């Protein structure tokens, strides 16, 4: 096998593919790839394959030939001159993950995770989700012909995401509780053998999610940005980005690490709080609340991994208010034509804040990962985008209205 699965906490090797935590200490699991087949190779060798997640197959722990794929990845990295000027940053870029098949970065992890489920012979997959994971899993399960169960926090999932999960044929269970409670239940369902768990505590999911960082570096011809900024919810994605960067450094393809910036909503900010106190562990937030429902999570399963990623890259965690998130979302849309959902706009809001405080300087090269598409959450968009102008069906009436 070109990889080992080991406990993140105690280092024990785990060979039972159905486990999602360490049988000794209960810690999270982590895939350790054997990168020796890549030694002596360069980016050029990898680039022979088309853009997308599977260009980076040698970094992934499943066989590409058997991959369940919807051609995920290969998303644009926009140079944002107008937004950069507004924020006072010379080189600002946005990695637009809303361009993935189901409209979020989750597809990168799901192509690998669902391929793993098929490899293990699982028949039913499941997750708890604030929305995007369920939309993605439902689509990949449909493609693979697997049963799919998703547990969603009642009333707190954006409309587009709910529509997707229902549309692709998942069994959608609305839980009278928050994401953290739904995750507890689905972990127990997995333990009792009802389904194969495809939340991001499944160590194969972050492996696919690593590819967003590979792509950013690939698109920048391996010139390392000063910072990569991304929203933090259940906290696996920042870990995945960190892991990708450490692998590139191990191979000598990059010679330094970008600093990672984790952005949380101030109503659900356990990682930010731990960072402020200089701690490597965090206290859960009991009643998380934010307009960015995707990251409305009080007890992030991969929180300890996220803190390691931040500290090891000399990065920072920052919190932003709902007002700052909506302002960032609008500014990105109206200066660059890029539409992202509120959680994704947290990365823009985080950059605004850190530039204002002087933590980020004008001459840095910054990459914001914008994780999900605007249309995931049409209700929030309509609420915050001003009024529709109403008119009689009469040209003179329309002329009067648009002249106002
Ligand atoms: N951005 C979006 C759009 C998300 O949907 C999520 C997580 C995140 C950021 C945060 O990523 O959890 O790895 O720190 N959404 C999960 C879900 C929780 O269920 O869809 P993270």
Short mmCIF file of C-alpha atoms and ligand atoms in Angstrom, two decimals:
data_model
loop_
_atom_site.label_atom_id
_atom_site.label_comp_id
_atom_site.label_asym_id
_atom_site.label_seq_id
_atom_site.Cartn_x
_atom_site.Cartn_y
_atom_site.Cartn_z
CA UNK A 1 0.00 0.00 0.00
CA UNK A 2 1.37 3.45 -0.85
CA UNK A 3 0.12 4.86 2.46
CA UNK A 4 -0.51 4.14 6.13
CA UNK A 5 -3.39 5.29 8.32
CA UNK A 6 -2.18 6.44 11.73
CA UNK A 7 -3.67 8.10 14.79
CA UNK A 8 -3.07 11.85 14.81
CA UNK A 9 -2.70 11.79 18.61
CA UNK A 10 -0.81 8.61 19.59
CA UNK A 11 0.66 7.52 16.25
CA UNK A 12 -0.84 4.00 16.33
CA UNK A 13 -1.27 2.45 12.90
CA UNK A 14 -4.89 1.52 12.13
CA UNK A 15 -5.62 -1.10 9.48
CA UNK A 16 -9.40 -1.55 9.90
CA UNK A 17 -10.76 0.60 7.06
CA UNK A 18 -14.14 1.04 8.72
CA UNK A 19 -12.80 2.84 11.79
CA UNK A 20 -12.98 6.63 11.93
CA UNK A 21 -11.04 7.04 15.17
CA UNK A 22 -8.16 5.38 16.99
CA UNK A 23 -9.16 2.20 18.86
CA UNK A 24 -6.53 2.97 21.53
CA UNK A 25 -7.01 6.65 22.36
CA UNK A 26 -10.04 7.77 20.31
CA UNK A 27 -7.92 10.30 18.38
CA UNK A 28 -8.54 11.36 14.79
CA UNK A 29 -6.96 9.35 12.03
CA UNK A 30 -4.56 10.65 9.43
CA UNK A 31 -3.30 9.21 6.14
CA UNK A 32 0.47 9.19 5.68
CA UNK A 33 1.31 8.94 1.99
CA UNK A 34 4.44 7.25 0.74
CA UNK A 35 5.77 9.96 -1.55
CA UNK A 36 8.84 8.00 -2.72
CA UNK A 37 7.38 7.36 -6.23
CA UNK A 38 7.39 11.15 -6.66
CA UNK A 39 11.00 11.66 -5.60
CA UNK A 40 13.05 13.17 -8.42
CA UNK A 41 9.91 14.22 -10.25
CA UNK A 42 8.76 17.79 -10.76
CA UNK A 43 5.58 19.70 -11.38
CA UNK A 44 6.19 19.24 -15.12
CA UNK A 45 5.67 15.48 -14.85
CA UNK A 46 2.36 15.95 -13.04
CA UNK A 47 1.17 18.56 -15.53
CA UNK A 48 0.90 16.01 -18.33
CA UNK A 49 -2.47 15.05 -16.82
CA UNK A 50 -5.47 17.37 -17.26
CA UNK A 51 -6.24 19.99 -14.62
CA UNK A 52 -8.40 18.74 -11.72
CA UNK A 53 -8.24 16.60 -8.59
CA UNK A 54 -6.91 13.52 -10.39
CA UNK A 55 -3.91 15.34 -11.86
CA UNK A 56 -2.52 14.85 -8.34
CA UNK A 57 -3.30 11.10 -8.20
CA UNK A 58 0.19 10.16 -6.93
CA UNK A 59 -0.63 12.15 -3.77
CA UNK A 60 -3.95 10.35 -3.25
CA UNK A 61 -4.61 7.06 -1.42
CA UNK A 62 -7.07 5.47 -3.88
CA UNK A 63 -6.61 3.98 -7.33
CA UNK A 64 -7.42 6.57 -9.97
CA UNK A 65 -8.61 3.88 -12.38
CA UNK A 66 -11.47 3.05 -10.02
CA UNK A 67 -12.28 6.63 -9.05
CA UNK A 68 -15.88 7.81 -8.74
CA UNK A 69 -15.43 11.20 -10.37
CA UNK A 70 -17.56 14.08 -11.61
CA UNK A 71 -14.47 15.89 -12.95
CA UNK A 72 -14.02 17.93 -9.79
CA UNK A 73 -11.31 20.52 -9.20
CA UNK A 74 -9.60 22.59 -11.87
CA UNK A 75 -11.31 25.70 -10.48
CA UNK A 76 -10.24 29.23 -11.43
CA UNK A 77 -7.68 31.24 -9.48
CA UNK A 78 -8.73 34.82 -10.13
CA UNK A 79 -6.36 37.77 -9.89
CA UNK A 80 -8.52 40.40 -8.15
CA UNK A 81 -7.05 43.80 -9.02
CA UNK A 82 -10.18 45.82 -8.19
CA UNK A 83 -10.78 44.16 -4.84
CA UNK A 84 -7.07 44.30 -4.06
CA UNK A 85 -7.09 48.03 -4.65
CA UNK A 86 -10.09 48.48 -2.38
CA UNK A 87 -8.46 46.47 0.40
CA UNK A 88 -4.98 47.93 -0.10
CA UNK A 89 -3.34 44.68 -1.21
CA UNK A 90 -1.23 44.52 -4.38
CA UNK A 91 -1.61 40.85 -5.17
CA UNK A 92 -4.92 39.37 -4.08
CA UNK A 93 -6.29 36.18 -5.60
CA UNK A 94 -9.45 34.17 -5.14
CA UNK A 95 -9.56 30.40 -5.60
CA UNK A 96 -13.18 29.94 -6.63
CA UNK A 97 -14.35 26.59 -5.33
CA UNK A 98 -17.94 27.37 -6.25
CA UNK A 99 -17.02 26.14 -9.73
CA UNK A 100 -16.92 22.50 -8.59
CA UNK A 101 -19.60 20.06 -9.85
CA UNK A 102 -21.91 20.49 -6.84
CA UNK A 103 -20.76 24.04 -6.17
CA UNK A 104 -18.34 23.61 -3.28
CA UNK A 105 -14.86 22.36 -2.37
CA UNK A 106 -16.44 19.26 -0.80
CA UNK A 107 -16.35 17.51 -4.19
CA UNK A 108 -12.56 17.26 -3.95
CA UNK A 109 -12.78 15.18 -0.80
CA UNK A 110 -15.88 13.30 -1.88
CA UNK A 111 -14.40 11.86 -5.08
CA UNK A 112 -11.70 10.27 -2.92
CA UNK A 113 -14.01 9.37 -0.01
CA UNK A 114 -16.70 7.73 -2.13
CA UNK A 115 -14.07 5.89 -4.17
CA UNK A 116 -12.77 4.54 -0.87
CA UNK A 117 -16.30 3.46 0.15
CA UNK A 118 -16.61 1.50 -3.12
CA UNK A 119 -13.16 -0.03 -2.61
CA UNK A 120 -14.26 -1.22 0.86
CA UNK A 121 -17.47 -2.69 -0.58
CA UNK A 122 -19.78 -0.40 1.43
CA UNK A 123 -23.38 -0.17 0.27
CA UNK A 124 -24.63 2.85 2.25
CA UNK A 125 -22.77 6.08 2.94
CA UNK A 126 -23.76 8.89 5.28
CA UNK A 127 -22.83 12.16 6.89
CA UNK A 128 -23.99 14.97 9.14
CA UNK A 129 -23.80 18.29 7.39
CA UNK A 130 -24.40 22.01 7.46
CA UNK A 131 -25.36 21.47 3.81
CA UNK A 132 -22.50 21.28 1.34
CA UNK A 133 -21.13 17.92 2.45
CA UNK A 134 -24.61 16.43 2.09
CA UNK A 135 -25.08 17.92 -1.39
CA UNK A 136 -21.73 16.56 -2.52
CA UNK A 137 -22.10 13.14 -0.91
CA UNK A 138 -25.60 12.72 -2.37
CA UNK A 139 -24.29 13.38 -5.88
CA UNK A 140 -21.26 11.08 -5.63
CA UNK A 141 -23.34 8.34 -3.97
CA UNK A 142 -25.79 8.58 -6.89
CA UNK A 143 -22.92 8.27 -9.37
CA UNK A 144 -21.54 5.24 -7.50
CA UNK A 145 -24.97 3.60 -7.04
CA UNK A 146 -24.74 3.67 -3.24
CA UNK A 147 -27.45 4.36 -0.68
CA UNK A 148 -27.04 7.70 1.06
CA UNK A 149 -28.26 9.08 4.39
CA UNK A 150 -27.69 12.70 5.42
CA UNK A 151 -28.45 14.29 8.80
CA UNK A 152 -29.08 18.03 8.68
CA UNK A 153 -29.65 20.56 11.48
CA UNK A 154 -33.31 21.49 11.22
CA UNK A 155 -34.05 24.91 9.67
CA UNK A 156 -30.38 25.87 9.36
CA UNK A 157 -29.40 24.50 5.98
CA UNK A 158 -29.32 26.92 3.05
CA UNK A 159 -31.98 26.27 0.44
CA UNK A 160 -29.71 25.36 -2.49
CA UNK A 161 -27.89 22.72 -0.47
CA UNK A 162 -31.08 21.15 0.83
CA UNK A 163 -32.46 21.07 -2.72
CA UNK A 164 -29.34 19.29 -3.95
CA UNK A 165 -29.35 16.61 -1.24
CA UNK A 166 -33.05 15.87 -1.91
CA UNK A 167 -32.62 15.98 -5.68
CA UNK A 168 -29.81 13.41 -5.87
CA UNK A 169 -31.95 10.95 -3.93
CA UNK A 170 -30.39 10.88 -0.46
CA UNK A 171 -32.51 10.02 2.57
CA UNK A 172 -32.61 13.47 4.13
CA UNK A 173 -33.15 13.46 7.90
CA UNK A 174 -33.78 16.81 9.54
CA UNK A 175 -32.40 16.67 13.11
CA UNK A 176 -33.98 18.74 15.82
CA UNK A 177 -30.57 19.99 16.96
CA UNK A 178 -27.38 21.55 15.62
CA UNK A 179 -24.58 20.14 13.45
CA UNK A 180 -22.53 18.96 16.43
CA UNK A 181 -25.46 16.86 17.67
CA UNK A 182 -26.11 15.46 14.19
CA UNK A 183 -22.43 14.49 13.89
CA UNK A 184 -22.57 12.61 17.19
CA UNK A 185 -25.54 10.59 15.94
CA UNK A 186 -24.07 9.75 12.55
CA UNK A 187 -20.78 8.67 14.16
CA UNK A 188 -22.78 6.23 16.28
CA UNK A 189 -24.69 5.00 13.23
CA UNK A 190 -21.34 4.29 11.56
CA UNK A 191 -20.00 2.51 14.62
CA UNK A 192 -23.08 0.28 14.70
CA UNK A 193 -22.60 -0.61 11.03
CA UNK A 194 -25.60 1.25 9.52
CA UNK A 195 -23.45 3.27 7.13
CA UNK A 196 -19.94 4.23 6.07
CA UNK A 197 -19.12 7.66 7.47
CA UNK A 198 -18.08 10.33 5.01
CA UNK A 199 -17.69 13.34 7.22
CA UNK A 200 -14.26 14.91 7.11
CA UNK A 201 -13.10 12.94 10.14
CA UNK A 202 -12.85 10.15 7.58
CA UNK A 203 -9.13 10.54 6.82
CA UNK A 204 -9.64 9.94 3.07
CA UNK A 205 -11.72 13.12 2.69
CA UNK A 206 -8.91 15.58 3.58
CA UNK A 207 -6.66 13.68 1.16
CA UNK A 208 -8.87 14.80 -1.74
CA UNK A 209 -9.20 18.26 -0.23
CA UNK A 210 -5.41 18.62 -0.32
CA UNK A 211 -5.72 19.18 -4.06
CA UNK A 212 -6.97 22.75 -3.65
CA UNK A 213 -3.52 23.65 -2.35
CA UNK A 214 -1.75 21.66 -5.08
CA UNK A 215 -3.79 23.54 -7.66
CA UNK A 216 -3.10 26.97 -6.16
CA UNK A 217 0.65 26.30 -6.27
CA UNK A 218 0.35 24.76 -9.73
CA UNK A 219 -1.52 27.84 -10.99
CA UNK A 220 1.16 30.07 -9.44
CA UNK A 221 3.97 28.03 -11.04
CA UNK A 222 5.03 26.97 -7.53
CA UNK A 223 5.65 30.53 -6.39
CA UNK A 224 4.60 30.37 -2.76
CA UNK A 225 2.01 32.97 -1.71
CA UNK A 226 2.57 34.75 1.60
CA UNK A 227 -0.75 33.59 2.98
CA UNK A 228 -3.63 31.28 2.19
CA UNK A 229 -6.87 32.39 3.86
CA UNK A 230 -9.89 30.14 4.38
CA UNK A 231 -13.02 29.75 6.49
CA UNK A 232 -12.95 27.25 9.35
CA UNK A 233 -16.00 25.27 10.44
CA UNK A 234 -15.49 21.62 11.31
CA UNK A 235 -11.83 22.44 10.65
CA UNK A 236 -10.70 19.70 8.26
CA UNK A 237 -10.08 21.85 5.21
CA UNK A 238 -7.35 23.97 6.76
CA UNK A 239 -5.69 20.74 7.86
CA UNK A 240 -5.94 19.37 4.31
CA UNK A 241 -4.30 22.51 2.92
CA UNK A 242 -1.54 22.28 5.52
CA UNK A 243 -0.96 18.62 4.74
CA UNK A 244 -0.66 19.31 1.01
CA UNK A 245 1.89 22.03 1.65
CA UNK A 246 3.99 19.82 3.91
CA UNK A 247 4.01 17.14 1.19
CA UNK A 248 5.14 19.65 -1.45
CA UNK A 249 7.87 20.85 0.89
CA UNK A 250 8.96 17.29 1.65
CA UNK A 251 9.42 16.75 -2.10
CA UNK A 252 11.32 20.02 -2.44
CA UNK A 253 8.71 21.43 -4.85
CA UNK A 254 8.31 24.44 -2.55
CA UNK A 255 10.94 25.77 -0.16
CA UNK A 256 8.76 27.54 2.38
CA UNK A 257 5.24 27.37 3.76
CA UNK A 258 2.62 30.06 3.24
CA UNK A 259 1.10 31.29 6.49
CA UNK A 260 -2.39 29.86 6.97
CA UNK A 261 -5.18 32.15 8.12
CA UNK A 262 -8.27 30.46 9.59
CA UNK A 263 -11.37 32.64 9.64
CA UNK A 264 -14.33 31.94 11.91
CA UNK A 265 -17.67 33.64 12.42
CA UNK A 266 -17.73 35.42 15.78
CA UNK A 267 -20.86 33.48 16.80
CA UNK A 268 -19.11 30.13 16.36
CA UNK A 269 -15.45 30.77 17.05
CA UNK A 270 -13.83 28.05 19.22
CA UNK A 271 -10.65 27.93 17.13
CA UNK A 272 -10.25 31.71 17.20
CA UNK A 273 -10.67 31.72 21.00
CA UNK A 274 -8.10 28.96 21.47
CA UNK A 275 -5.66 30.81 19.20
CA UNK A 276 -6.11 34.05 21.14
CA UNK A 277 -5.17 32.16 24.30
CA UNK A 278 -2.21 30.44 22.61
CA UNK A 279 -3.73 26.99 23.21
CA UNK A 280 -3.42 23.84 21.11
CA UNK A 281 -6.82 22.61 22.24
CA UNK A 282 -10.17 24.40 22.28
CA UNK A 283 -13.34 24.71 24.32
CA UNK A 284 -16.53 24.01 22.35
CA UNK A 285 -19.04 26.85 21.87
CA UNK A 286 -22.45 25.64 23.08
CA UNK A 287 -24.92 27.51 20.90
CA UNK A 288 -23.15 28.46 17.67
CA UNK A 289 -24.94 31.05 15.55
CA UNK A 290 -24.02 32.85 12.33
CA UNK A 291 -25.46 33.88 8.97
CA UNK A 292 -22.71 31.68 7.49
CA UNK A 293 -24.63 28.49 8.28
CA UNK A 294 -21.97 26.34 6.58
CA UNK A 295 -19.59 27.11 9.44
CA UNK A 296 -22.17 27.22 12.24
CA UNK A 297 -20.23 24.65 14.27
CA UNK A 298 -19.35 24.87 17.97
CA UNK A 299 -17.34 21.69 18.44
CA UNK A 300 -15.13 21.25 15.36
CA UNK A 301 -14.12 17.61 15.02
CA UNK A 302 -10.76 18.47 13.46
CA UNK A 303 -10.15 21.50 15.69
CA UNK A 304 -6.84 20.23 17.09
CA UNK A 305 -5.54 19.56 13.59
CA UNK A 306 -6.56 23.09 12.55
CA UNK A 307 -4.67 24.65 15.43
CA UNK A 308 -1.56 22.68 14.54
CA UNK A 309 -1.85 23.87 10.91
CA UNK A 310 -2.09 27.49 12.06
CA UNK A 311 0.73 27.37 14.62
CA UNK A 312 3.12 25.37 12.42
CA UNK A 313 2.84 27.88 9.57
CA UNK A 314 3.15 30.92 11.82
CA UNK A 315 -0.40 31.70 10.79
CA UNK A 316 -3.31 33.31 12.59
CA UNK A 317 -6.97 32.73 13.42
CA UNK A 318 -9.34 35.65 13.11
CA UNK A 319 -13.06 36.13 13.78
CA UNK A 320 -15.48 38.21 11.72
CA UNK A 321 -19.02 39.36 12.45
CA UNK A 322 -22.03 38.50 10.30
CA UNK A 323 -22.11 42.12 9.08
CA UNK A 324 -18.47 41.88 8.00
CA UNK A 325 -19.18 38.60 6.20
CA UNK A 326 -22.09 40.08 4.23
CA UNK A 327 -20.05 43.19 3.44
CA UNK A 328 -17.19 41.01 2.15
CA UNK A 329 -19.59 38.90 0.09
CA UNK A 330 -21.07 42.01 -1.58
CA UNK A 331 -17.73 43.67 -2.18
CA UNK A 332 -16.35 40.55 -3.89
CA UNK A 333 -19.47 40.25 -6.04
CA UNK A 334 -19.68 43.89 -6.99
CA UNK A 335 -16.01 44.53 -7.72
CA UNK A 336 -15.02 41.18 -9.23
CA UNK A 337 -18.22 39.49 -10.40
CA UNK A 338 -17.48 36.52 -8.17
CA UNK A 339 -20.47 35.13 -6.25
CA UNK A 340 -19.79 33.13 -3.11
CA UNK A 341 -21.87 31.96 -0.17
CA UNK A 342 -21.50 33.66 3.23
CA UNK A 343 -19.07 31.14 4.75
CA UNK A 344 -16.76 31.62 1.78
CA UNK A 345 -16.99 35.39 2.10
CA UNK A 346 -15.60 35.01 5.62
CA UNK A 347 -12.16 34.66 4.03
CA UNK A 348 -12.60 38.04 2.27
CA UNK A 349 -13.87 39.61 5.50
CA UNK A 350 -10.91 38.12 7.36
CA UNK A 351 -8.44 39.68 4.92
CA UNK A 352 -10.20 43.05 5.23
CA UNK A 353 -9.87 42.90 8.98
CA UNK A 354 -6.25 41.77 9.05
CA UNK A 355 -5.27 44.43 6.51
CA UNK A 356 -6.95 47.11 8.61
CA UNK A 357 -5.17 45.93 11.75
CA UNK A 358 -1.83 45.91 9.92
CA UNK A 359 -1.31 42.14 10.36
CA UNK A 360 -1.36 41.85 6.55
CA UNK A 361 0.79 44.35 4.68
CA UNK A 362 0.18 45.90 1.26
CA UNK A 363 2.89 44.02 -0.58
CA UNK A 364 1.87 40.49 0.40
CA UNK A 365 0.56 37.94 -2.06
CA UNK A 366 -2.68 36.63 -0.60
CA UNK A 367 -4.84 33.75 -1.81
CA UNK A 368 -8.38 33.50 -0.43
CA UNK A 369 -10.10 30.17 -0.82
CA UNK A 370 -13.78 30.86 -1.48
CA UNK A 371 -15.31 27.53 -0.70
CA UNK A 372 -18.88 27.61 -2.06
CA UNK A 373 -21.12 29.09 -4.74
CA UNK A 374 -23.40 32.13 -4.24
CA UNK A 375 -26.50 30.16 -5.28
CA UNK A 376 -26.15 27.76 -2.38
CA UNK A 377 -27.88 30.34 -0.19
CA UNK A 378 -30.29 32.42 -2.31
CA UNK A 379 -32.34 33.53 0.71
CA UNK A 380 -29.43 35.40 2.28
CA UNK A 381 -28.52 36.92 -1.07
CA UNK A 382 -32.02 38.26 -1.71
CA UNK A 383 -32.33 39.57 1.84
CA UNK A 384 -29.14 41.60 1.53
CA UNK A 385 -29.18 42.75 -2.09
CA UNK A 386 -31.59 45.70 -2.08
CA UNK A 387 -35.06 45.91 -3.58
CA UNK A 388 -36.64 44.77 -6.81
CA UNK A 389 -38.11 47.73 -8.71
CA UNK A 390 -41.76 47.10 -9.59
CA UNK A 391 -43.45 48.57 -12.64
CA UNK A 392 -46.65 48.53 -14.67
CA UNK A 393 -46.29 46.78 -18.04
CA UNK A 394 -45.67 50.10 -19.73
CA UNK A 395 -42.46 51.51 -21.23
CA UNK A 396 -42.91 55.03 -19.87
CA UNK A 397 -43.38 53.69 -16.36
CA UNK A 398 -40.17 51.63 -16.72
CA UNK A 399 -38.23 54.67 -18.00
CA UNK A 400 -39.33 56.67 -14.98
CA UNK A 401 -38.32 53.94 -12.56
CA UNK A 402 -34.85 53.28 -13.99
CA UNK A 403 -34.11 57.00 -14.15
CA UNK A 404 -34.52 57.32 -10.36
N1 LIG B 1 -16.99 26.77 3.61
C1 LIG B 1 -18.09 26.09 3.26
C2 LIG B 1 -18.89 26.61 2.12
C3 LIG B 1 -18.44 24.91 3.94
O1 LIG B 1 -19.52 24.25 3.56
C4 LIG B 1 -17.65 24.47 5.02
C5 LIG B 1 -18.00 23.26 5.78
C6 LIG B 1 -16.51 25.23 5.35
C7 LIG B 1 -16.22 26.36 4.62
C8 LIG B 1 -15.60 24.85 6.45
O2 LIG B 1 -14.80 23.75 6.15
O3 LIG B 1 -15.51 22.27 8.00
O4 LIG B 1 -13.44 21.79 6.72
O5 LIG B 1 -13.55 23.74 8.27
N2 LIG B 1 -19.06 22.61 5.63
C9 LIG B 1 -19.37 21.33 6.26
C10 LIG B 1 -20.63 20.76 5.68
C11 LIG B 1 -19.31 21.36 7.71
O6 LIG B 1 -21.30 19.95 6.35
O7 LIG B 1 -20.95 21.04 4.53
P1 LIG B 1 -14.29 22.83 7.36
#
